[in-house]
Tab-separated table of N, CA and C in Angstrom:
chain	number	residue	atom	x	y	z
A	694	MET	N	5.688	5.964	-34.684
A	694	MET	CA	5.948	5.184	-33.495
A	694	MET	C	5.922	6.077	-32.250
A	695	LEU	N	6.412	7.298	-32.332
A	695	LEU	CA	6.410	8.190	-31.175
A	695	LEU	C	4.993	8.512	-30.710
A	696	ALA	N	4.056	8.609	-31.636
A	696	ALA	CA	2.665	8.881	-31.258
A	696	ALA	C	2.065	7.702	-30.498
A	697	TRP	N	2.559	6.512	-30.759
A	697	TRP	CA	2.048	5.310	-30.110
A	697	TRP	C	2.493	5.227	-28.648
A	698	LEU	N	3.706	5.694	-28.370
A	698	LEU	CA	4.231	5.655	-27.005
A	698	LEU	C	3.602	6.759	-26.168
A	699	SER	N	3.276	6.432	-24.927
A	699	SER	CA	2.724	7.464	-24.049
A	699	SER	C	3.860	8.341	-23.525
A	700	PRO	N	3.601	9.620	-23.322
A	700	PRO	CA	4.644	10.508	-22.797
A	700	PRO	C	4.974	10.147	-21.347
A	701	LEU	N	6.197	10.401	-20.971
A	701	LEU	CA	6.621	10.103	-19.610
A	701	LEU	C	6.224	11.252	-18.691
A	702	GLU	N	5.008	11.236	-18.274
A	702	GLU	CA	4.483	12.233	-17.349
A	702	GLU	C	3.800	11.486	-16.205
A	703	PRO	N	4.585	10.932	-15.285
A	703	PRO	CA	3.998	10.116	-14.225
A	703	PRO	C	2.994	10.866	-13.357
A	704	ASN	N	3.211	12.152	-13.135
A	704	ASN	CA	2.266	12.910	-12.313
A	704	ASN	C	0.899	13.000	-12.985
A	705	VAL	N	0.876	13.178	-14.297
A	705	VAL	CA	-0.395	13.243	-15.029
A	705	VAL	C	-1.059	11.873	-15.035
A	706	GLN	N	-0.275	10.829	-15.270
A	706	GLN	CA	-0.816	9.473	-15.260
A	706	GLN	C	-1.384	9.127	-13.886
A	707	HIS	N	-0.678	9.513	-12.829
A	707	HIS	CA	-1.158	9.254	-11.469
A	707	HIS	C	-2.481	9.977	-11.214
A	708	GLN	N	-2.574	11.222	-11.637
A	708	GLN	CA	-3.814	11.981	-11.456
A	708	GLN	C	-4.971	11.326	-12.202
A	709	ASN	N	-4.711	10.812	-13.405
A	709	ASN	CA	-5.756	10.130	-14.169
A	709	ASN	C	-6.225	8.859	-13.468
A	710	VAL	N	-5.289	8.086	-12.966
A	710	VAL	CA	-5.643	6.858	-12.254
A	710	VAL	C	-6.413	7.191	-10.986
A	711	GLU	N	-5.941	8.176	-10.249
A	711	GLU	CA	-6.603	8.570	-9.005
A	711	GLU	C	-8.014	9.098	-9.260
A	712	ALA	N	-8.210	9.815	-10.355
A	712	ALA	CA	-9.532	10.362	-10.689
A	712	ALA	C	-10.533	9.261	-11.018
A	713	ASN	N	-10.039	8.136	-11.538
A	713	ASN	CA	-10.917	7.025	-11.910
A	713	ASN	C	-11.006	5.953	-10.831
A	714	ARG	N	-10.487	6.228	-9.667
A	714	ARG	CA	-10.475	5.272	-8.564
A	714	ARG	C	-11.898	4.985	-8.094
A	715	VAL	N	-12.144	3.717	-7.807
A	715	VAL	CA	-13.442	3.305	-7.284
A	715	VAL	C	-13.303	3.178	-5.767
A	716	ALA	N	-14.171	3.826	-5.030
A	716	ALA	CA	-14.087	3.833	-3.563
A	716	ALA	C	-14.333	2.442	-2.984
A	717	ASN	N	-13.638	2.136	-1.920
A	717	ASN	CA	-13.817	0.921	-1.115
A	717	ASN	C	-13.539	-0.379	-1.852
A	718	VAL	N	-12.735	-0.335	-2.903
A	718	VAL	CA	-12.437	-1.557	-3.651
A	718	VAL	C	-11.658	-2.548	-2.789
A	719	GLY	N	-10.696	-2.088	-2.022
A	719	GLY	CA	-9.868	-2.989	-1.228
A	719	GLY	C	-10.330	-3.177	0.200
A	720	SER	N	-11.523	-2.727	0.522
A	720	SER	CA	-12.009	-2.819	1.901
A	720	SER	C	-12.103	-4.252	2.398
A	721	TRP	N	-12.421	-5.174	1.504
A	721	TRP	CA	-12.527	-6.578	1.907
A	721	TRP	C	-11.194	-7.070	2.457
A	722	LEU	N	-10.082	-6.634	1.857
A	722	LEU	CA	-8.767	-7.061	2.317
A	722	LEU	C	-8.463	-6.492	3.696
A	723	LEU	N	-8.778	-5.227	3.896
A	723	LEU	CA	-8.471	-4.574	5.167
A	723	LEU	C	-9.253	-5.171	6.323
A	724	GLY	N	-10.384	-5.807	6.034
A	724	GLY	CA	-11.198	-6.395	7.088
A	724	GLY	C	-10.889	-7.843	7.398
A	725	THR	N	-10.000	-8.472	6.619
A	725	THR	CA	-9.709	-9.889	6.858
A	725	THR	C	-8.874	-10.072	8.118
A	726	GLU	N	-9.038	-11.218	8.737
A	726	GLU	CA	-8.278	-11.528	9.949
A	726	GLU	C	-6.781	-11.594	9.650
A	727	GLN	N	-6.422	-12.125	8.489
A	727	GLN	CA	-5.009	-12.215	8.125
A	727	GLN	C	-4.376	-10.829	8.029
A	728	PHE	N	-5.073	-9.892	7.400
A	728	PHE	CA	-4.525	-8.546	7.284
A	728	PHE	C	-4.446	-7.884	8.652
A	729	GLN	N	-5.472	-8.038	9.455
A	729	GLN	CA	-5.466	-7.432	10.784
A	729	GLN	C	-4.316	-7.981	11.625
A	730	ASN	N	-4.082	-9.291	11.545
A	730	ASN	CA	-2.963	-9.894	12.280
A	730	ASN	C	-1.637	-9.325	11.800
A	731	TRP	N	-1.490	-9.204	10.486
A	731	TRP	CA	-0.259	-8.646	9.949
A	731	TRP	C	-0.125	-7.182	10.334
A	732	CYS	N	-1.198	-6.448	10.188
A	732	CYS	CA	-1.190	-5.011	10.412
A	732	CYS	C	-0.805	-4.663	11.846
A	733	TYR	N	-1.364	-5.357	12.769
A	733	TYR	CA	-1.129	-5.027	14.175
A	733	TYR	C	-0.084	-5.912	14.835
A	734	GLY	N	0.510	-6.807	14.068
A	734	GLY	CA	1.624	-7.585	14.587
A	734	GLY	C	1.244	-8.675	15.556
A	735	ILE	N	-0.004	-9.152	15.542
A	735	ILE	CA	-0.417	-10.213	16.458
A	735	ILE	C	0.257	-11.526	16.089
A	736	ALA	N	0.216	-11.884	14.804
A	736	ALA	CA	0.771	-13.157	14.363
A	736	ALA	C	2.216	-13.038	13.903
A	737	ILE	N	2.593	-11.890	13.352
A	737	ILE	CA	3.939	-11.733	12.790
A	737	ILE	C	4.608	-10.524	13.429
A	738	MET	N	5.587	-10.770	14.266
A	738	MET	CA	6.265	-9.676	14.956
A	738	MET	C	7.585	-9.296	14.279
A	739	ASN	N	8.001	-10.054	13.311
A	739	ASN	CA	9.299	-9.847	12.690
A	739	ASN	C	9.165	-8.963	11.454
A	740	LEU	N	9.864	-7.846	11.408
A	740	LEU	CA	9.797	-6.918	10.277
A	740	LEU	C	10.209	-7.589	8.971
A	741	THR	N	11.162	-8.495	9.030
A	741	THR	CA	11.606	-9.189	7.823
A	741	THR	C	10.463	-9.963	7.198
A	742	LYS	N	9.659	-10.628	8.008
A	742	LYS	CA	8.525	-11.385	7.480
A	742	LYS	C	7.443	-10.458	6.944
A	743	ARG	N	7.309	-9.296	7.507
A	743	ARG	CA	6.298	-8.353	7.026
A	743	ARG	C	6.593	-7.898	5.603
A	744	ARG	N	7.821	-7.934	5.203
A	744	ARG	CA	8.193	-7.495	3.858
A	744	ARG	C	7.550	-8.351	2.782
A	745	TYR	N	7.201	-9.586	3.105
A	745	TYR	CA	6.593	-10.452	2.100
A	745	TYR	C	5.177	-10.010	1.764
A	746	PHE	N	4.517	-9.311	2.646
A	746	PHE	CA	3.154	-8.846	2.360
A	746	PHE	C	3.183	-7.658	1.414
A	747	ALA	N	4.105	-6.755	1.614
A	747	ALA	CA	4.277	-5.593	0.730
A	747	ALA	C	5.596	-5.774	-0.010
A	748	THR	N	5.749	-5.138	-1.122
A	748	THR	CA	6.975	-5.321	-1.894
A	748	THR	C	8.206	-4.808	-1.169
A	749	ALA	N	8.092	-3.753	-0.420
A	749	ALA	CA	9.230	-3.243	0.338
A	749	ALA	C	8.702	-2.551	1.584
A	750	ALA	N	9.109	-3.039	2.746
A	750	ALA	CA	8.585	-2.499	4.005
A	750	ALA	C	8.901	-1.016	4.174
A	751	LEU	N	10.043	-0.589	3.699
A	751	LEU	CA	10.397	0.819	3.857
A	751	LEU	C	9.533	1.729	2.999
A	752	GLU	N	9.041	1.232	1.878
A	752	GLU	CA	8.170	2.024	1.015
A	752	GLU	C	6.732	2.016	1.512
A	753	LEU	N	6.407	1.119	2.417
A	753	LEU	CA	5.038	0.986	2.911
A	753	LEU	C	4.556	2.255	3.603
A	754	GLU	N	5.480	3.018	4.165
A	754	GLU	CA	5.107	4.253	4.859
A	754	GLU	C	4.312	5.180	3.950
A	755	ARG	N	4.678	5.209	2.683
A	755	ARG	CA	4.004	6.090	1.741
A	755	ARG	C	2.781	5.431	1.116
A	756	HIS	N	2.537	4.195	1.453
A	756	HIS	CA	1.446	3.436	0.850
A	756	HIS	C	0.210	3.498	1.737
A	757	THR	N	-0.932	3.362	1.138
A	757	THR	CA	-2.198	3.437	1.863
A	757	THR	C	-2.277	2.422	2.987
A	758	LEU	N	-1.781	1.211	2.785
A	758	LEU	CA	-1.867	0.192	3.830
A	758	LEU	C	-1.123	0.631	5.081
A	759	GLY	N	0.063	1.199	4.895
A	759	GLY	CA	0.828	1.677	6.038
A	759	GLY	C	0.119	2.790	6.775
A	760	LYS	N	-0.539	3.661	6.031
A	760	LYS	CA	-1.270	4.758	6.657
A	760	LYS	C	-2.498	4.239	7.390
A	761	ARG	N	-3.161	3.235	6.825
A	761	ARG	CA	-4.341	2.666	7.482
A	761	ARG	C	-3.970	1.988	8.794
A	762	CYS	N	-2.821	1.346	8.807
A	762	CYS	CA	-2.384	0.631	10.009
A	762	CYS	C	-1.794	1.564	11.047
A	763	GLY	N	-1.257	2.674	10.623
A	763	GLY	CA	-0.541	3.542	11.539
A	763	GLY	C	0.779	2.930	11.957
A	764	LEU	N	1.300	2.024	11.126
A	764	LEU	CA	2.498	1.274	11.485
A	764	LEU	C	3.707	2.149	11.733
A	765	TRP	N	3.954	3.054	10.840
A	765	TRP	CA	5.240	3.721	10.858
A	765	TRP	C	5.325	4.855	11.858
A	766	LYS	N	4.245	5.409	12.257
A	766	LYS	CA	4.296	6.507	13.217
A	766	LYS	C	4.284	5.996	14.660
A	767	ASN	N	3.603	4.878	14.908
A	767	ASN	CA	3.423	4.429	16.283
A	767	ASN	C	4.150	3.130	16.617
A	768	LYS	N	3.955	2.103	15.823
A	768	LYS	CA	4.358	0.770	16.221
A	768	LYS	C	5.769	0.376	15.810
A	769	MET	N	6.315	0.979	14.769
A	769	MET	CA	7.566	0.488	14.225
A	769	MET	C	8.792	1.240	14.718
A	770	LYS	N	8.655	2.147	15.640
A	770	LYS	CA	9.816	2.896	16.137
A	770	LYS	C	10.573	2.092	17.159
């Protein structure tokens, strides 16, 4: 049974996933009007409502979407 379970090495698992990443997979989402409105706060100005798009707004800073938007360095202070 122990051989069946994967070892708890999240850094190795992350590197494997990152190595197999396909470029531009989520580009369609980043170009949608809904995402742009959310990203730049045109339609939704309330931080509480923004949390529904991502699982946790505070964790978004470390996520690619937050980095693409530049939310946490410029707009959210």
